[in-house]
Coordinates of C-alpha atoms and ligand atoms in Angstrom, one line a residue:
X1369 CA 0.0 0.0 0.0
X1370 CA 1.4 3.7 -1.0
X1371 CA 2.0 5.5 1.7
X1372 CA -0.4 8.9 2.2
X1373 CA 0.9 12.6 1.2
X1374 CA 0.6 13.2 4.7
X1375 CA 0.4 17.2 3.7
X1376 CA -1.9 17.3 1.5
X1377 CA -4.5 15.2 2.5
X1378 CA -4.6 16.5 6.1
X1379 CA -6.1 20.1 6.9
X1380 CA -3.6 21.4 9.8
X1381 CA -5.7 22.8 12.0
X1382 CA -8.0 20.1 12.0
X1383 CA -5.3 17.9 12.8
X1384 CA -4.1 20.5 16.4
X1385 CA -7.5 20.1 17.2
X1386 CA -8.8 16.5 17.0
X1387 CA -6.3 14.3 15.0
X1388 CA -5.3 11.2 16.9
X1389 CA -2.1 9.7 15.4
X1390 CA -0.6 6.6 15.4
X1391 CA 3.1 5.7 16.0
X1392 CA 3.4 1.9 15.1
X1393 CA 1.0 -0.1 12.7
X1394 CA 1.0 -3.6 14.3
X1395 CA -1.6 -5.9 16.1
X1396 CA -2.2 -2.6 19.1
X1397 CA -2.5 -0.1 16.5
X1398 CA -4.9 -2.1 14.4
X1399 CA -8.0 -2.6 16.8
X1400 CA -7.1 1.2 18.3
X1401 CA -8.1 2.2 14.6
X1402 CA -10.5 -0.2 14.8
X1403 CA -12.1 0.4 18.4
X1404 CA -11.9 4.9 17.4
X1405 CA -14.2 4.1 14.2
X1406 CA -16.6 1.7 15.4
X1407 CA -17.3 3.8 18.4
X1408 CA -18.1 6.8 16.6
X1409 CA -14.6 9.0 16.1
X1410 CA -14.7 11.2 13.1
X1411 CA -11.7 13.1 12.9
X1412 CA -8.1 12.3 11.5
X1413 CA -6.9 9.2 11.9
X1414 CA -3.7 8.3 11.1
X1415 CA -1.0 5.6 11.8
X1416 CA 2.8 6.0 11.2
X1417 CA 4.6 2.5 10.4
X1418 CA 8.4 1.6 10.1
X1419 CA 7.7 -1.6 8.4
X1420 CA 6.1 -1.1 4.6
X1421 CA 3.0 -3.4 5.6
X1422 CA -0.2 -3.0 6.6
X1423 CA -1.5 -4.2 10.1
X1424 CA -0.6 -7.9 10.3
X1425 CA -0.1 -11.2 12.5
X1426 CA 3.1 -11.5 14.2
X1427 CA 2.9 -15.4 15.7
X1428 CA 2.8 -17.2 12.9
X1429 CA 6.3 -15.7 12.0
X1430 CA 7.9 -18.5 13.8
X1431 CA 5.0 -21.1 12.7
X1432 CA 3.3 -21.5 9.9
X1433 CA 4.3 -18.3 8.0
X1434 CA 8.2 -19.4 8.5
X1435 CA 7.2 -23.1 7.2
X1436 CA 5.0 -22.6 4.2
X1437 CA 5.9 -19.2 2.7
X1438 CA 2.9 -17.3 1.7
X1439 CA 3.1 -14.0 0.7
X1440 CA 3.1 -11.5 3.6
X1441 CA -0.8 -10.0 2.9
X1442 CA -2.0 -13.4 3.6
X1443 CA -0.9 -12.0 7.5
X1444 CA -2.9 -9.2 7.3
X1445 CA -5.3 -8.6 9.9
X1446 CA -7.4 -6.5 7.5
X1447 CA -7.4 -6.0 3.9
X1448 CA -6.6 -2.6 2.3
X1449 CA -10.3 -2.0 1.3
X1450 CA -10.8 -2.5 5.4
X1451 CA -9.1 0.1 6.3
X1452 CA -9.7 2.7 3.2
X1453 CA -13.8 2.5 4.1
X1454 CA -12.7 3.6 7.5
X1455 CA -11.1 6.3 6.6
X1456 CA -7.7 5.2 8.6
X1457 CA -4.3 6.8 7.0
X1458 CA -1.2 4.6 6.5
X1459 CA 2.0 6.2 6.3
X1460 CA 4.3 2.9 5.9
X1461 CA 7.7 2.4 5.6
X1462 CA 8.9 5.0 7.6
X1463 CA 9.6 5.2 11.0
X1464 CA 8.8 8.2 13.5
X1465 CA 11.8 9.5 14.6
X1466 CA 11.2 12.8 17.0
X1467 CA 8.1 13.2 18.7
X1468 CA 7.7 17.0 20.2
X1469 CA 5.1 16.9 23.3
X1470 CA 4.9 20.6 23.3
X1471 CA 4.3 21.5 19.9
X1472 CA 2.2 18.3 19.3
X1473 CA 4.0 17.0 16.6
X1474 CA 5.4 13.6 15.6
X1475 CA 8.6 14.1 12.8
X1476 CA 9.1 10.6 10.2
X1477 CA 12.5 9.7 9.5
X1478 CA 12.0 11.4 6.0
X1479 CA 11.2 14.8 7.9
X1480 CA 7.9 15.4 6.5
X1481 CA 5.7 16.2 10.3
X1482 CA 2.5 15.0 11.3
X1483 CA 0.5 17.0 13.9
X1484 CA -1.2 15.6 16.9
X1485 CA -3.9 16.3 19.2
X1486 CA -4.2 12.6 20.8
X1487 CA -0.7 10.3 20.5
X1488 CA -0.6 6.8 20.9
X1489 CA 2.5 4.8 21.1
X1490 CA 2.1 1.1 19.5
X1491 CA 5.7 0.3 18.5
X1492 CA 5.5 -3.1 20.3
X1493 CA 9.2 -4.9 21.0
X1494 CA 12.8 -5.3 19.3
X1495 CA 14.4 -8.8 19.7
X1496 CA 16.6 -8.4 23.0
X1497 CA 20.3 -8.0 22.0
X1498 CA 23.1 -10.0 24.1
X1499 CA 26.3 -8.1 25.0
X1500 CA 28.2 -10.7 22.8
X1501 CA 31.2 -9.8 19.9
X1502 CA 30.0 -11.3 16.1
X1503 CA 26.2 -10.5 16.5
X1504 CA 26.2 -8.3 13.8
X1505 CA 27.9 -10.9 11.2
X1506 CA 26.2 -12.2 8.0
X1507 CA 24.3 -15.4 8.7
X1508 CA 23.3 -14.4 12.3
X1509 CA 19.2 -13.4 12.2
X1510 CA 16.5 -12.6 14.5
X1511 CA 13.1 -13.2 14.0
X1512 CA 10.3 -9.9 14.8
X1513 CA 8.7 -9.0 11.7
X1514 CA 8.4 -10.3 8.2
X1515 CA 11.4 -8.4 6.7
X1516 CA 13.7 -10.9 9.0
X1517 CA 12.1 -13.9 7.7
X1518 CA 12.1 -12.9 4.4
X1519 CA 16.2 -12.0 5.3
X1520 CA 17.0 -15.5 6.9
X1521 CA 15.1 -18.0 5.0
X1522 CA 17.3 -18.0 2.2
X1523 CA 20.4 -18.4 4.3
X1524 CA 18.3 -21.1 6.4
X1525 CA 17.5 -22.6 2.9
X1526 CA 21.3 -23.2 2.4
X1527 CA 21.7 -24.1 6.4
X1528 CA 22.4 -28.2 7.3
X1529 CA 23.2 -27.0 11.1
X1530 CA 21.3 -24.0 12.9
X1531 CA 22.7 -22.7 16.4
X1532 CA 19.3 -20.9 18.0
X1533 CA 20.6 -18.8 20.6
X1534 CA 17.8 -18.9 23.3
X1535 CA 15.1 -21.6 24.6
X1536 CA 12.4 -19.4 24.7
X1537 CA 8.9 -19.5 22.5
X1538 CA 10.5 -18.0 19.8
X1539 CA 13.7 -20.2 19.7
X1540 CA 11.9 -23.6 20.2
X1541 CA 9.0 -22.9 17.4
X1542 CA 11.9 -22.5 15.0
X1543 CA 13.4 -25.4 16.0
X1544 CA 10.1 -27.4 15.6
X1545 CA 10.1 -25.7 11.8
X1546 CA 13.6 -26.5 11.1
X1547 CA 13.0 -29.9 12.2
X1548 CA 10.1 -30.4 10.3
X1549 CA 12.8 -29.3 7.6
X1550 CA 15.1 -32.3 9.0
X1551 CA 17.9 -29.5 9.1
X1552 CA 20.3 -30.4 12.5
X1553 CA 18.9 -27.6 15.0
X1554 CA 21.3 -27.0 18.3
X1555 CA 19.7 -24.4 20.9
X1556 CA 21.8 -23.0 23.7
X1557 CA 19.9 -22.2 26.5
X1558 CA 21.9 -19.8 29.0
X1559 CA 19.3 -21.2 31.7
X1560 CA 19.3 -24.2 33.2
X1561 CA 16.0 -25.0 31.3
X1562 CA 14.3 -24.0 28.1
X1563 CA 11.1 -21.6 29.0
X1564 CA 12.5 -20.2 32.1
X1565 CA 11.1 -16.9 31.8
X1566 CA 7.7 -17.9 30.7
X1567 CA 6.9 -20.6 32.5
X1568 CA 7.2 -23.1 35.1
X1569 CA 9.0 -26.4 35.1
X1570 CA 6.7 -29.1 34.2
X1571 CA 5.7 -27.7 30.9
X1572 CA 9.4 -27.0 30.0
X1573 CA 10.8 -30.7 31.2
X1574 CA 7.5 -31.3 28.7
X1575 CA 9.2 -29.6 25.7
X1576 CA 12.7 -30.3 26.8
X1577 CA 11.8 -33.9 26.3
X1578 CA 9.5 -33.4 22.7
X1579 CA 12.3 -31.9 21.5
X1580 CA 14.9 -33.9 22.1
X1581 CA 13.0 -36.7 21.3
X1582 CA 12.7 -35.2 17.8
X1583 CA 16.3 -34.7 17.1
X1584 CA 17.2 -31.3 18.6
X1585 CA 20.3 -30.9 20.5
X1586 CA 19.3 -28.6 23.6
X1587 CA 22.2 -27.3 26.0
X1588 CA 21.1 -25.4 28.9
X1589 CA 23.4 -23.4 30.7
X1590 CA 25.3 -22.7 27.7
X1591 CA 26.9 -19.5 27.6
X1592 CA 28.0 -18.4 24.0
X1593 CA 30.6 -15.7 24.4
X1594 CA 31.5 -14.6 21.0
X1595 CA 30.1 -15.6 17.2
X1596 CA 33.6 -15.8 14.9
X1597 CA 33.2 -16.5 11.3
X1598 CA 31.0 -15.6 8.3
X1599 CA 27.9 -16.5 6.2
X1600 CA 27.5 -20.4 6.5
X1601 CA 30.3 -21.3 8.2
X1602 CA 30.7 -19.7 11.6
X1603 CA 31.7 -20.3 14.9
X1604 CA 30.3 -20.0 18.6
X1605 CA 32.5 -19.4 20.6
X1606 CA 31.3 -21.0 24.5
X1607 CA 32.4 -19.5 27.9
X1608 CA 33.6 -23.2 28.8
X1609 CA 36.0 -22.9 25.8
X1610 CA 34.2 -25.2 23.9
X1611 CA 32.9 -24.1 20.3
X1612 CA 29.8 -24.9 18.4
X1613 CA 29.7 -24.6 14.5
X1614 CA 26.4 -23.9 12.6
X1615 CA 25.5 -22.1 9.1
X1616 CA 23.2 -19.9 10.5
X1617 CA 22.5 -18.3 13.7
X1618 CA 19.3 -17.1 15.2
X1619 CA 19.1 -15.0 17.9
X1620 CA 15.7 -15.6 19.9
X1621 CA 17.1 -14.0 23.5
X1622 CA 13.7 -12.1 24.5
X1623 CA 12.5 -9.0 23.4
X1624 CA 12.8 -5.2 24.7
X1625 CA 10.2 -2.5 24.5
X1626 CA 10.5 -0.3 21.5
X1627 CA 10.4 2.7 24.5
X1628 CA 13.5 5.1 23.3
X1629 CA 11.4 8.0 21.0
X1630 CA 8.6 7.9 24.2
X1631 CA 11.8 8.6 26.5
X1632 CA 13.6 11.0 24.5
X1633 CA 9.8 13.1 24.2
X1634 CA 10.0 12.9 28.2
X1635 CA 8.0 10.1 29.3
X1636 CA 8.4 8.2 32.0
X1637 CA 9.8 4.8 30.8
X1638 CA 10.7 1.3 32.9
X1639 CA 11.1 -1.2 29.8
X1640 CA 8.2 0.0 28.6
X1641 CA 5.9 3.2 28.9
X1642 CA 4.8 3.8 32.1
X1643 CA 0.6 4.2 31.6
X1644 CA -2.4 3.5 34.0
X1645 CA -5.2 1.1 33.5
X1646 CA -7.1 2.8 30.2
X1647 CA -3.2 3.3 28.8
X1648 CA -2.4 6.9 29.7
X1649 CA 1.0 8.1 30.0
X1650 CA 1.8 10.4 32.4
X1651 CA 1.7 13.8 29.5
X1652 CA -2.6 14.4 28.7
X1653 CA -3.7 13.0 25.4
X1654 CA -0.7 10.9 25.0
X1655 CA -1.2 6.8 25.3
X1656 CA 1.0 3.6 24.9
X1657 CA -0.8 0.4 24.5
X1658 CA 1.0 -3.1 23.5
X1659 CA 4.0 -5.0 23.9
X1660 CA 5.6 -1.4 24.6
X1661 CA 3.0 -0.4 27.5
X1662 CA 3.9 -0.7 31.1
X1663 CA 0.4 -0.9 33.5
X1664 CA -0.6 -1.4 36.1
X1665 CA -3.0 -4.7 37.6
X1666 CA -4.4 -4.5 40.1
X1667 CA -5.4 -7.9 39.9
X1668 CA -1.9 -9.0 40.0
X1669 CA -0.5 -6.6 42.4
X1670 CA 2.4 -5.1 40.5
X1671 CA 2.9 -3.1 36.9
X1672 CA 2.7 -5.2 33.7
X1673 CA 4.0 -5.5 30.5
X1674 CA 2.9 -8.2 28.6
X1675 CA 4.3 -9.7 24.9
X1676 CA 1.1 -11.2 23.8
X1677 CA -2.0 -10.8 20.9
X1678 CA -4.8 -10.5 23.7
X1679 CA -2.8 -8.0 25.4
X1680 CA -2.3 -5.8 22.4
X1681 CA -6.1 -6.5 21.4
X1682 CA -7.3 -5.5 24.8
X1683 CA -5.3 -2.8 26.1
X1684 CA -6.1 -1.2 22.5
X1685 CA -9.8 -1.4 23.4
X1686 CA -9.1 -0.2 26.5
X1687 CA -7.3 2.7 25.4
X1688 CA -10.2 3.5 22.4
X1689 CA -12.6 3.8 25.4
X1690 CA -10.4 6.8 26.7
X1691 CA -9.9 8.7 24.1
X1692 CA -13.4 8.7 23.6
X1693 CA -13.8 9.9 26.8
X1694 CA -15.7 7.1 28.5
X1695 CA -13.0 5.0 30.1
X1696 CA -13.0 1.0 30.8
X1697 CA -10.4 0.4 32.8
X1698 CA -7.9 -2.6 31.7
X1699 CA -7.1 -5.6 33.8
X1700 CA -7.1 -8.6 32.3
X1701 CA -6.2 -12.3 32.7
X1702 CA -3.6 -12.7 29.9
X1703 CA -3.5 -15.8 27.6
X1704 CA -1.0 -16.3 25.1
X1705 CA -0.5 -19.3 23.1
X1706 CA 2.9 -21.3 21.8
X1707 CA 2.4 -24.3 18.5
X1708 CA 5.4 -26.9 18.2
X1709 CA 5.4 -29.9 16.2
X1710 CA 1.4 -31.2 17.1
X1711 CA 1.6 -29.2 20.5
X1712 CA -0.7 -26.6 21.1
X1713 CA 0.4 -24.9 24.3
X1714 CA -2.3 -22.6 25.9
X1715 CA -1.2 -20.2 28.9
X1716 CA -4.0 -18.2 31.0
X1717 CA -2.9 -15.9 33.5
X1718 CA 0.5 -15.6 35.1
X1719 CA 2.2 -18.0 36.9
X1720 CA 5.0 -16.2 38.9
X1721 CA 4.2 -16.0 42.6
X1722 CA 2.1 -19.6 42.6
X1723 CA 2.8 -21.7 46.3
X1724 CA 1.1 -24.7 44.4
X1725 CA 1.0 -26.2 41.1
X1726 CA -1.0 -29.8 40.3
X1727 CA -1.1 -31.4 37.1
X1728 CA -3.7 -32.6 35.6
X1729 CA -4.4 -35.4 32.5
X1730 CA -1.5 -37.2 31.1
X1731 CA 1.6 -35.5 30.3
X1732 CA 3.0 -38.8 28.7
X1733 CA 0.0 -39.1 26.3
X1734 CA 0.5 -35.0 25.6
X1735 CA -2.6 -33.9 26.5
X1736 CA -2.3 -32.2 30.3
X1737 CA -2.9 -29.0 32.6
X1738 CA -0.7 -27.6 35.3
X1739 CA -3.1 -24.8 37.5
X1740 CA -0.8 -22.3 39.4
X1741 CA -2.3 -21.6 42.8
X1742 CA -1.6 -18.9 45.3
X1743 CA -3.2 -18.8 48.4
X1744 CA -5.3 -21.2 47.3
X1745 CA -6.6 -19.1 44.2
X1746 CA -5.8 -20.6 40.9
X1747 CA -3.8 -17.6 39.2
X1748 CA -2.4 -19.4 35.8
X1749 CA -2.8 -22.7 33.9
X1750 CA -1.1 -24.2 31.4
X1751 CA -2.8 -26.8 28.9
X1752 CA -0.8 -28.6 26.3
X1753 CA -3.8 -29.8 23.8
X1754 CA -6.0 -29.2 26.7
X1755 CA -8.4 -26.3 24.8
X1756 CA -11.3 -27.3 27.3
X1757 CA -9.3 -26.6 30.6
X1758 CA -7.4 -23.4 29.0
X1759 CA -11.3 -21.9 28.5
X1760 CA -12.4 -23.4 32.0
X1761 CA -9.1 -21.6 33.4
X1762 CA -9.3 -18.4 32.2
X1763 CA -12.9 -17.9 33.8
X1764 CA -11.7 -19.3 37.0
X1765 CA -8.6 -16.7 37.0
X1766 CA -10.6 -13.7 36.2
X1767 CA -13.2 -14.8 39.3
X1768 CA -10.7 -16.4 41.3
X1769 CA -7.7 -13.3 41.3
X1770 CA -10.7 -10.5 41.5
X1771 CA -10.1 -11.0 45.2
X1772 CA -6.7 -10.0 44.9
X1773 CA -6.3 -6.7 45.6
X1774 CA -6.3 -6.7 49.5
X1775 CA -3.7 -9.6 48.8
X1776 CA -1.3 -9.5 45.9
X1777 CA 0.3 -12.1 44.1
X1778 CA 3.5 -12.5 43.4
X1779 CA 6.6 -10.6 43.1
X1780 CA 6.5 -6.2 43.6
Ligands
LIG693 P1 3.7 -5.1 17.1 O1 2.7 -6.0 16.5 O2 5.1 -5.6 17.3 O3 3.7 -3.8 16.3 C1 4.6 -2.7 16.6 C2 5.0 -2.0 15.3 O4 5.5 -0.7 15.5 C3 6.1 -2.8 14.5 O5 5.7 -2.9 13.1 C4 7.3 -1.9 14.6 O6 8.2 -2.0 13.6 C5 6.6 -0.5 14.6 N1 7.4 0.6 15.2 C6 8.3 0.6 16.2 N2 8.9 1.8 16.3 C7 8.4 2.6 15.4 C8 8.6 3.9 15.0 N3 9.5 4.7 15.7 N4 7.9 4.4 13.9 C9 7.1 3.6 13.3 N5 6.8 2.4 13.6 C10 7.5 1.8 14.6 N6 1.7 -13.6 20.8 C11 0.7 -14.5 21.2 O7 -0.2 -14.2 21.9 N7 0.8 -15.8 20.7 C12 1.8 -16.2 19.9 O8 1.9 -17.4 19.5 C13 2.8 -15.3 19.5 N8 3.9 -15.6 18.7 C14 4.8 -14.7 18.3 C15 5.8 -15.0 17.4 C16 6.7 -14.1 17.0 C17 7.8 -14.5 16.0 C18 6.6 -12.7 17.5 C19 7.6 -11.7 17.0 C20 5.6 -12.4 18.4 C21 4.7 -13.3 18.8 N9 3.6 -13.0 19.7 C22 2.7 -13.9 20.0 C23 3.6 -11.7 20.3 C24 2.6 -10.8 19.5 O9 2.8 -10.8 18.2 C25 2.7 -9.4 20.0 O10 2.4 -9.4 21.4 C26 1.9 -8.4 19.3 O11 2.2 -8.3 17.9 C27 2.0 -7.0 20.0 O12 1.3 -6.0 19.2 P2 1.9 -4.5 19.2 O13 1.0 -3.8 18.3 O14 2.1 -4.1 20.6 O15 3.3 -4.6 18.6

C-alpha cells in the first residue's frame, strides 16, 4: 500500500485540534483504529509505520508463516479495502523518529511532520540484544517481523546445522520448523531450562523432552561468548572454551520495549511506557498500549508489561474507550499461546508467585494442565492440547484473582 501525502491530505488545524495519530501499525495499533471508528470517532486518523505493511499477525512468524511461505498480505489482519472504508491513514515504511510533546508534533524519519492532538504509542518490542562480539555478522538473524524472515530463509534454505541462541517460544517454534525441515537444530539455552522466563518447570521438562526426542540438541546453561566466522560457516565461541559450528544463527534472546522515541519526548519509561489502567502516559492525550505499555493490575498486584496478541487487542480497546472519553479500565487475565510440532500450548494468566502447582491429565500421552495456585486461588494454567481446561481456566482466574487486591500475588 502507498504510503499517504501526509500534507496534502490532512487540513492542519484540523489535525491541532482533533487528530489522533498513530506511532506503530501492528496488532495494538490495528484494533485502536478499529475500536476509534466503530465507536463513533470522526476526525483524522492516522497511523505512522516503520515496516512497509499493513497491520498484520506476528505469531505465525515462527510457525506456519516461516514453514510454508505465503506471501506477507496473507498476515494481514485486514485488507486494504478495510481500512480505506474507515477512513484510517497509513504512512508505511517509515519510521517516526522525534516526537515533540509541546508542539504536538510527531517528525518521520524522512522529515515530513504530522500534527497531533491525541498520540498513541504502538511500537510493540525489538528482539533483546546479548552483550556478545559477532552479533552483527552475516548469517546471524533474529526473528520480529516479516522483513527478518524474508532475510533469513534464504540463508536457512542453504543451512544443514542452525545454532538458535535462546530456549524461549521464539527459539523452540523454529526449531520445531527446522526440524520439520530435517535441518540439524542445536539451541543454547543460558538457563538451566528452556522456558524459564515464561513458564514453570513441568511444561518445559515437557518440551525439553519433545524436543529432544525429535532430534534437537538442547544445551542449557550454555553461555555463547563470542560468534567468529561468516555466512555459512561460523563459529560459537562458549564460555567453557568449547565451540559450536552452525551455518546460520538465530538470535531468539527475548524482546525489549520499543520505548526510546517515548523517552527521549519525556515520558516516564521502565522497559516500557509507564501508563495506567485505560493506557495513559503520564503527558494528557498521549497513550502507549501493547508490547511497549507498562500498566498497572491490580489484579496481580504489580505493573505489567505483557508480549502477547490479547494483550495488544485488549489494552487497545481499552485505550479507544479513553480517548473517547468514557474510560474502561484494563485488567485482564492474559493468555498467550505457543504451537510446536502437534503441541498446542495454551497459557492463562500468570504464573510467577504460585505456592502450588497440580497437574492434571497425562503429560505422557500430551494432553495435560498444570493450574498455578496462590493462596489457594488458581492464578495461571497451562494446557498442552487441553483447549477445554485453557477456557475453563481463564474464567476461574478472572473470578478467582478478582479478590486479589487486598492480597497480591507475586513478586512487587
Ligand atoms: P507489534 O505488533 O510488534 O507492532 C509494533 C509495530 O511498531 C512494528 O511494526 C514496529 O516495527 C513498529 N514501530 C516501532 N517503532 C516505530 C517507529 N518509531 N515508527 C514507526 N513504527 C514503529 N503472541 C501470542 O499471543 N501468541 C503467539 O503465539 C505469539 N507468537 C509470536 C511469534 C513471533 C515471532 C513474534 C515476534 C511475536 C509473537 N507473539 C505472540 C507476540 C505478539 O505478536 C505481540 O504481542 C503483538 O504483535 C504486539 O502487538 P503490538 O501492536 O504491541 O506490537
Amino acid at each position: 500500500m502507498a504510503a499517504v501525502d501526509i500534507d496534502s491530505a490532512a487540513d492542519p488545524k484540523r489535525m491541532a485540534n482533533e487528530a489522533v495519530v498513530v506511532i506503530g501499525a501492528g496488532q495494538a495499533a490495528a484494533q485502536l483504529a478499529t475500536s476509534l471508528r466503530s465507536g463513533g470517532f470522526a476526525g483524522p486518523l492516522t497511523v505512522i509505520g516503520d515496516e512497509p505493511f499493513l497491520p498484520y499477525q506476528r505469531p505465525p512468524l515462527s510457525k506456519k508463516f516461516l514453514a510454508d511461505r505465503p506471501p506477507p498480505d496473507s498476515l494481514y489482519l485486514r485488507p486494504a479495502p478495510f481500512w480505506a472504508e474507515r477512513n484510517v491513514a497509513f504512512v508505511l515504511g517509515t519510521a517516526a523518529a522525534k516526537v515533540d510533546l509541546h508542539s504536538r508534533i510527531v517528525t518521520l524519519a524522512d522529515g515530513r511532520e504530522v500534527p497531533f492532538h491525541s498520540l498513541v504509542f504502538a511500537t510493540g518490542t525489538c528482539a533483546r540484544r546479548l552483550p556478545l562480539p559477532g552479533l552483527d555478522r552475516d548469517g546471524v538473524f533474529s526473528l520480529r517481523a516479516i522483513g527478518d524472515v524474508q532475510r533469513l530463509r534464504p540463508a536457512f534454505d542453504q543451512a544443514r546445522r542452525i545454532a538458535i541462541l535462546g530456549g524461549g517460544y521464539i527459539g523452540l517454534e523454529t526449531a520445531a520448523v527446522m526440524r520439520g525441515e530435517n535441518r540439524d537444530v542445536i539451541v543454547l539455552e543460558a538457563e538451566d531450562r528452556v522456558l524459564k522466563r515464561v513458564t514453570a518447570p513441568a511444561i518445559a521438562k515437557f518440551f525439553d523432552r519433545i524436543h529432544r526426542e525429535r532430534g534437537v540438541d538442547i544445551r542449557v546453561q550454555a553461555r555463547v561468548a563470542a560468534i567468529d566466522g561468516e555466512g555459512s560457516e561460523l563459529v560459537l565461541r562458549m564460555a567453557d572454551d568449547t565451540e559450536v559450528k552452525a551455518d546460520a544463527v538465530l538470535l531468539a534472546a527475548g524482546a525489549k520495549a520499543n520505548d526510546e522515541l517515548a523517552q527521549a519526548a519525556g515520558l516516564a519509561c521502565r522497559d516500557g511506557i509507564l501508563v495506567d489502567a485505560v493506557g495513559r502516559s503520564d503527558v494528557e492525550n498521549v497513550y502507549a498500549i501493547g508490547d511497549c505499555a507498562r500498566f498497572p493490575s491490580a489484579r496481580y498486584g504489580r505493573l505489567l508489561r505483557l508480549e502477547c496478541v490479547q494483550n495488544a487487542i485488549d489494552q487497545a480497546k481499552a485505550a479507544a474507550t479513553a480517548i473517547l472519553g468514557q474510560q474502561v479500565s484494563y485488567d485482564p487475565v492474559p493468555w498467550f499461546w505457543s504451537d510446536q510440532y502437534e503441541f498446542k500450548l495454551q497459557i492463562a494468566g500468570l504464573f510467577d508467585g504460585h505456592d502450588d502447582a497440580a497437574e492434571i491429565g497425562d503429560a505422557a500421552a500430551g494432553r495435560f494442565s498444570v493450574e498455578y495456585r496462590h493462596g489457594g486461588r488458581l492464578i495461571a494454567a497451562d494446557s498442552i492440547n487441553d483447549a477445554r481446561t485453557h477456557m475453563l481456566a481463564r474464567r476461574r482466574i478472572a473470578e478467582e484473582t478478582n479478590k486479589a487486591a487486598s492480597a497480591p500475588i507475586g513478586a512487587a
